[in-house]
Amino acid sequence: MPFPIYKQPDQMDCGPTCLRMIAKYYGRNFKLQTLRRLCEINKEGVSLLGISDASEKIGFRSIGVKLNAEQLKEAELPCILHWRQNHFVVLYKIKKHKYYLADPAAGLITLSEEDFKRNWQSDTESMEGIALLLSPTPQFYEQEEEKGSEVRWSFLLRYLITYRKLVIQLLFGLGIGSLLQLITPFLTQSIVDIGINTRNLNFIYIILFAQTALIIGRVSVDFIRSWILLHISTRVNVSILTDFLIKLMKLPMSFFDTKMTGDILQRMSDQKRIESFLTGSTLSTLFSMFNLLVFSIVLAYYNATIFFVFAVSSGLYTAWIVIFLKRRRALNYKSFEISAKNQSSIVQLISGMQEIKLNNCEQQKRWEWEHIQARLFKFSVKTLALNQYQQGGATFINEGKNILITFLSAQAVINGNLTLGAMVAVQYIVGQLSSPIEQLLGFIQGFQDAKISLERLNEIHQMEDEEPVDKEWSHSLPENKSLSLSNLTFRYPGAGNEPVLENIDMVIPQGKTTAIVGMSGSGKTTILKLLLRFYEPQNGDIKVGGQQIGNIAFKTWRSGCGVVMQDGFIFSDTIERNIAVGDDYPDKAKLRHAIEIANIQDFIDGLPLGLNTKIGSEGNGISQGQRQRMLIARAVYKDPHYIFFDEATNALDSNNERVIMDNLHQFFEGRTVLIVAHRLSTVSNADNIIVLDKGHIIEQGTHHELTALRGDYYRLVKNQLELGT
């Protein structure tokens, strides 16, 4: 029995995928998403500690060890190896100096001892490498087995059902085309056997006229069919991509912390292959099979021996192509991985060009990109070699079949078993039968590609939404809008990470301004993100009034929040639409009010198109200060109950900061405000200032109370506000 193999859907999934393979080897199925969660995967992937923790949660006994190749031969297999310092693989067998590996990126591979040591040993002096040894406990077999993420073709077929009238028209057109093709060999035979043998030129004219009419009819049907196919494929393409984007936008924000940009972009290109399979190869293959059946019957009617030769050679041709499918699948996964890295590299080069030039690292970054291109080239060479082996063998079988059939049909004519016209008809029929066989094999390859793409899309579609429909949500905010955090503890995903916040108790009173200050890394922004529900805390409660924040619908909660984050995004759109995000028809009065408070009117007046000036990556460049004022205007335009500012004025000059803070002071009245800041001049007027240090609250009070204490807050502000010693 071969070792079970699963492929990693994304670049960082090698660890959970290895654990999934070993669990399957011992007889238990686990969804990759479950193991990802248990491994605490993040954008950097997982650590050996994370895999070890996850394995023990599902019932394995684990131990991480550093050993040499001789000691590894005595270890219990399968085990997980740290491979090439940046990957995980499963070692499942060692036999006669051969090492058998299950690589989630490359499939089942066999290496010599020398190649194995070169890739595994991390310490060249002691010749040792790192391994995670696993053995199942009774608890492992008590685990409830999860159903695998089956590829749901019904999910795709509904896209075709939506356009069933057009599909029926398409099938009708394909049927007519097939029938028109069926008449042609009999007409060809009539020309030779009747027209030429009887020297009846008028009969030949009639047959040629009939053939011309058939060709015109077939071409007309093909034209109409192409237009219908374009109509269906375009709509299906848009529908699949739209549904993917809808699902993507329903996922929690934490999802985007664990996914590489290239992986998401590559998934979006996967839908093109699915659409091509659904609307192209599937329908045409259906009628190719109809043609295959009908023309096979006609060929058998003409000559059983020739039909037998055709059937056997077509079986060999099909078997030869199928042999390569497994290798094609492995190359397909490798293509996804390299293409995703290429996508990310190009995005990084373009978006980071300013930093690249400032730091004189053009050559280094270009070399990194060229290294990826070199990998792409090597991959292309392997793909070409595989295709050439496949194509060479297929051509040899196919052409050998044609030569043999030509010989047999000529022999039959000479022996008087077949007329010359029938021989010409047989050659036409064999030509027509070859096309369905090739289309069938193309269909098998297309099916394989579409299945792989569907697996990757299904992984996204099967994830739980941010707002599951089966949960009751509150769609209104309570009257008491105070925020309270009690016994709150949080750490970012990743095994071994220390808590960023620990046992936090704080109240943000309704209608008051609360400020959080502290050194970098003290947890200020994390509190903001927890309040905005980017993440769920590990322990503790967050309440709005007396209601758990987790019971309020996400859209309801966020619609009541005006937010300026450190890394707030400016869209490639007009200034007006950047401020009034989400409004198709912006409220002019609210827009003017937001611009006035953000003190950005002078900047807008200096632009030729005013509010209609396009900014962002595809428009006019703006400074960091202008960008921050735009984000403040966006938050003010929402007219929210809550205001959350994270370093909202750190890029502003002192004059602009003073004007905006004075304007905001009036805007804050009656609203619940939380300000996170390093520049403490922006928080000195807050009703309550909370001082954080390493995830703990160490001081709390007004500016005057805290400066009088001469504690941590005093030390933070004395240089900025020149309070003296």
Coordinates of N, CA and C in Angstrom, one line a residue, residues 465-544:
D465 N -17.5 31.7 7.5 CA -17.6 33.2 7.3 C -17.4 33.9 8.7
E466 N -17.0 35.2 8.5 CA -16.9 36.0 9.7 C -18.2 36.1 10.4
E467 N -19.3 36.1 9.7 CA -20.7 36.1 10.3 C -21.4 34.9 9.9
P468 N -21.3 33.7 10.6 CA -22.0 32.5 10.2 C -23.5 32.8 10.2
V469 N -24.2 32.3 9.2 CA -25.7 32.6 9.1 C -26.5 31.9 10.2
D470 N -25.9 30.8 10.8 CA -26.7 30.0 11.7 C -26.6 30.6 13.2
K471 N -25.9 31.7 13.3 CA -25.8 32.4 14.6 C -26.7 33.6 14.7
E472 N -27.3 33.8 15.8 CA -28.2 35.0 16.0 C -27.3 36.2 16.3
W473 N -27.5 37.3 15.5 CA -26.7 38.5 15.7 C -27.6 39.7 16.1
S474 N -27.0 40.5 16.9 CA -27.7 41.8 17.2 C -27.3 42.8 16.2
H475 N -28.4 43.5 15.6 CA -28.2 44.4 14.5 C -28.4 45.9 15.0
S476 N -28.2 46.1 16.3 CA -28.3 47.5 16.8 C -27.3 47.6 18.0
L477 N -26.8 48.8 18.2 CA -25.9 49.0 19.3 C -26.7 49.3 20.6
P478 N -26.2 48.8 21.7 CA -27.0 49.1 23.0 C -26.9 50.6 23.3
E479 N -27.9 51.1 24.1 CA -27.9 52.5 24.5 C -26.7 52.9 25.3
N480 N -26.2 52.1 26.2 CA -25.0 52.3 26.9 C -23.8 51.9 26.0
K481 N -23.1 52.9 25.5 CA -22.0 52.7 24.5 C -20.6 52.6 25.1
S482 N -20.6 52.5 26.5 CA -19.2 52.3 27.1 C -18.6 51.0 26.7
L483 N -17.3 51.0 26.6 CA -16.6 49.7 26.3 C -15.8 49.3 27.5
S484 N -15.9 48.0 27.8 CA -15.2 47.4 28.9 C -14.4 46.2 28.5
L485 N -13.2 46.1 28.9 CA -12.3 44.9 28.7 C -12.0 44.3 30.1
S486 N -12.3 43.1 30.3 CA -12.1 42.4 31.6 C -11.2 41.2 31.4
N487 N -10.2 41.1 32.2 CA -9.3 39.9 32.2 C -8.8 39.5 30.8
L488 N -8.5 40.5 29.9 CA -8.3 40.2 28.5 C -6.8 39.8 28.3
T489 N -6.7 38.6 27.6 CA -5.4 38.1 27.3 C -5.4 37.8 25.8
F490 N -4.3 38.1 25.1 CA -4.2 37.9 23.6 C -2.7 37.7 23.2
R491 N -2.5 36.7 22.4 CA -1.2 36.5 21.7 C -1.5 36.2 20.2
Y492 N -0.6 36.7 19.4 CA -0.7 36.4 17.9 C -0.4 35.0 17.6
P493 N -1.1 34.5 16.5 CA -0.8 33.1 16.1 C 0.6 32.8 15.9
G494 N 1.0 31.6 16.3 CA 2.4 31.1 16.2 C 2.8 30.5 17.5
A495 N 3.2 29.2 17.4 CA 3.6 28.5 18.6 C 4.7 29.1 19.3
G496 N 4.6 29.3 20.6 CA 5.7 29.8 21.4 C 5.7 31.3 21.6
N497 N 4.7 32.0 20.9 CA 4.6 33.5 21.0 C 4.1 33.8 22.4
E498 N 4.8 34.9 22.9 CA 4.4 35.4 24.2 C 3.1 36.2 24.1
P499 N 2.3 36.3 25.1 CA 1.1 37.1 25.1 C 1.5 38.6 24.9
V500 N 0.8 39.3 24.0 CA 1.0 40.7 23.7 C 0.2 41.5 24.8
L501 N -0.9 41.0 25.2 CA -1.7 41.6 26.3 C -2.0 40.5 27.3
E502 N -1.9 40.9 28.6 CA -2.1 39.9 29.7 C -3.0 40.5 30.8
N503 N -4.2 39.9 31.0 CA -5.1 40.2 32.1 C -5.4 41.7 32.1
I504 N -5.8 42.2 31.0 CA -6.1 43.7 30.9 C -7.5 43.9 31.3
D505 N -7.6 44.9 32.3 CA -8.9 45.4 32.7 C -9.0 46.9 32.5
M506 N -9.9 47.3 31.7 CA -10.0 48.8 31.4 C -11.5 49.1 31.0
V507 N -11.8 50.4 31.2 CA -13.1 50.9 30.7 C -12.9 52.1 29.9
I508 N -13.6 52.2 28.7 CA -13.6 53.3 27.9 C -15.0 53.9 28.0
P509 N -15.2 55.0 28.8 CA -16.6 55.5 29.1 C -17.2 56.1 27.8
Q510 N -18.5 56.0 27.8 CA -19.3 56.6 26.7 C -19.2 58.1 26.7
G511 N -19.0 58.7 25.6 CA -18.9 60.2 25.4 C -17.6 60.8 25.9
K512 N -16.6 59.9 26.3 CA -15.4 60.4 26.8 C -14.2 60.1 25.9
T513 N -13.1 60.8 26.0 CA -11.9 60.5 25.2 C -10.9 59.8 26.1
T514 N -10.5 58.6 25.7 CA -9.5 57.7 26.4 C -8.3 57.6 25.5
A515 N -7.1 57.8 26.1 CA -5.9 57.6 25.3 C -5.1 56.5 25.9
I516 N -4.4 55.8 25.0 CA -3.5 54.7 25.4 C -2.1 55.1 24.9
V517 N -1.1 55.1 25.8 CA 0.3 55.4 25.4 C 1.2 54.3 25.9
G518 N 2.4 54.4 25.4 CA 3.4 53.4 25.9 C 4.5 53.2 24.8
M519 N 5.5 52.5 25.2 CA 6.6 52.2 24.2 C 6.1 51.3 23.1
S520 N 6.9 51.3 22.0 CA 6.6 50.5 20.9 C 6.6 49.0 21.3
G521 N 5.5 48.2 20.9 CA 5.4 46.8 21.2 C 4.8 46.6 22.6
S522 N 4.2 47.6 23.2 CA 3.5 47.5 24.5 C 2.1 46.9 24.3
G523 N 1.6 46.9 23.1 CA 0.2 46.3 22.9 C -0.9 47.3 22.6
K524 N -0.5 48.6 22.3 CA -1.5 49.6 22.1 C -2.4 49.3 20.9
T525 N -1.7 49.1 19.8 CA -2.5 48.8 18.5 C -3.2 47.5 18.6
T526 N -2.7 46.6 19.3 CA -3.4 45.3 19.5 C -4.8 45.5 20.2
I527 N -4.8 46.3 21.2 CA -6.1 46.6 21.8 C -7.1 47.2 20.8
L528 N -6.6 48.1 20.0 CA -7.5 48.7 19.0 C -8.0 47.6 18.0
K529 N -7.1 46.7 17.6 CA -7.5 45.7 16.6 C -8.5 44.7 17.3
L530 N -8.4 44.4 18.6 CA -9.3 43.6 19.2 C -10.7 44.2 19.3
L531 N -10.7 45.6 19.6 CA -11.9 46.3 19.7 C -12.6 46.4 18.3
L532 N -11.8 46.4 17.2 CA -12.4 46.4 15.9 C -12.6 45.0 15.4
R533 N -12.3 44.0 16.2 CA -12.6 42.6 15.9 C -11.8 42.0 14.7
F534 N -10.6 42.5 14.6 CA -9.7 41.8 13.7 C -9.4 40.4 14.2
Y535 N -9.3 40.2 15.5 CA -9.0 39.0 16.1 C -10.0 38.7 17.3
E536 N -10.0 37.5 17.8 CA -10.7 37.1 19.0 C -9.7 36.9 20.1
P537 N -10.0 37.4 21.3 CA -9.0 37.3 22.4 C -9.0 35.8 22.9
Q538 N -7.8 35.4 23.4 CA -7.8 34.0 23.9 C -8.6 33.9 25.2
N539 N -8.5 34.9 26.1 CA -9.2 34.9 27.3 C -9.8 36.3 27.6
G540 N -10.9 36.3 28.4 CA -11.5 37.6 28.8 C -12.6 38.0 27.9
D541 N -13.2 39.1 28.3 CA -14.4 39.6 27.6 C -14.2 41.1 27.2
I542 N -14.9 41.4 26.0 CA -15.0 42.8 25.6 C -16.5 43.0 25.5
K543 N -17.0 44.0 26.2 CA -18.4 44.3 26.2 C -18.7 45.7 25.8
V544 N -19.9 45.9 25.1 CA -20.4 47.2 24.7 C -21.6 47.4 25.6

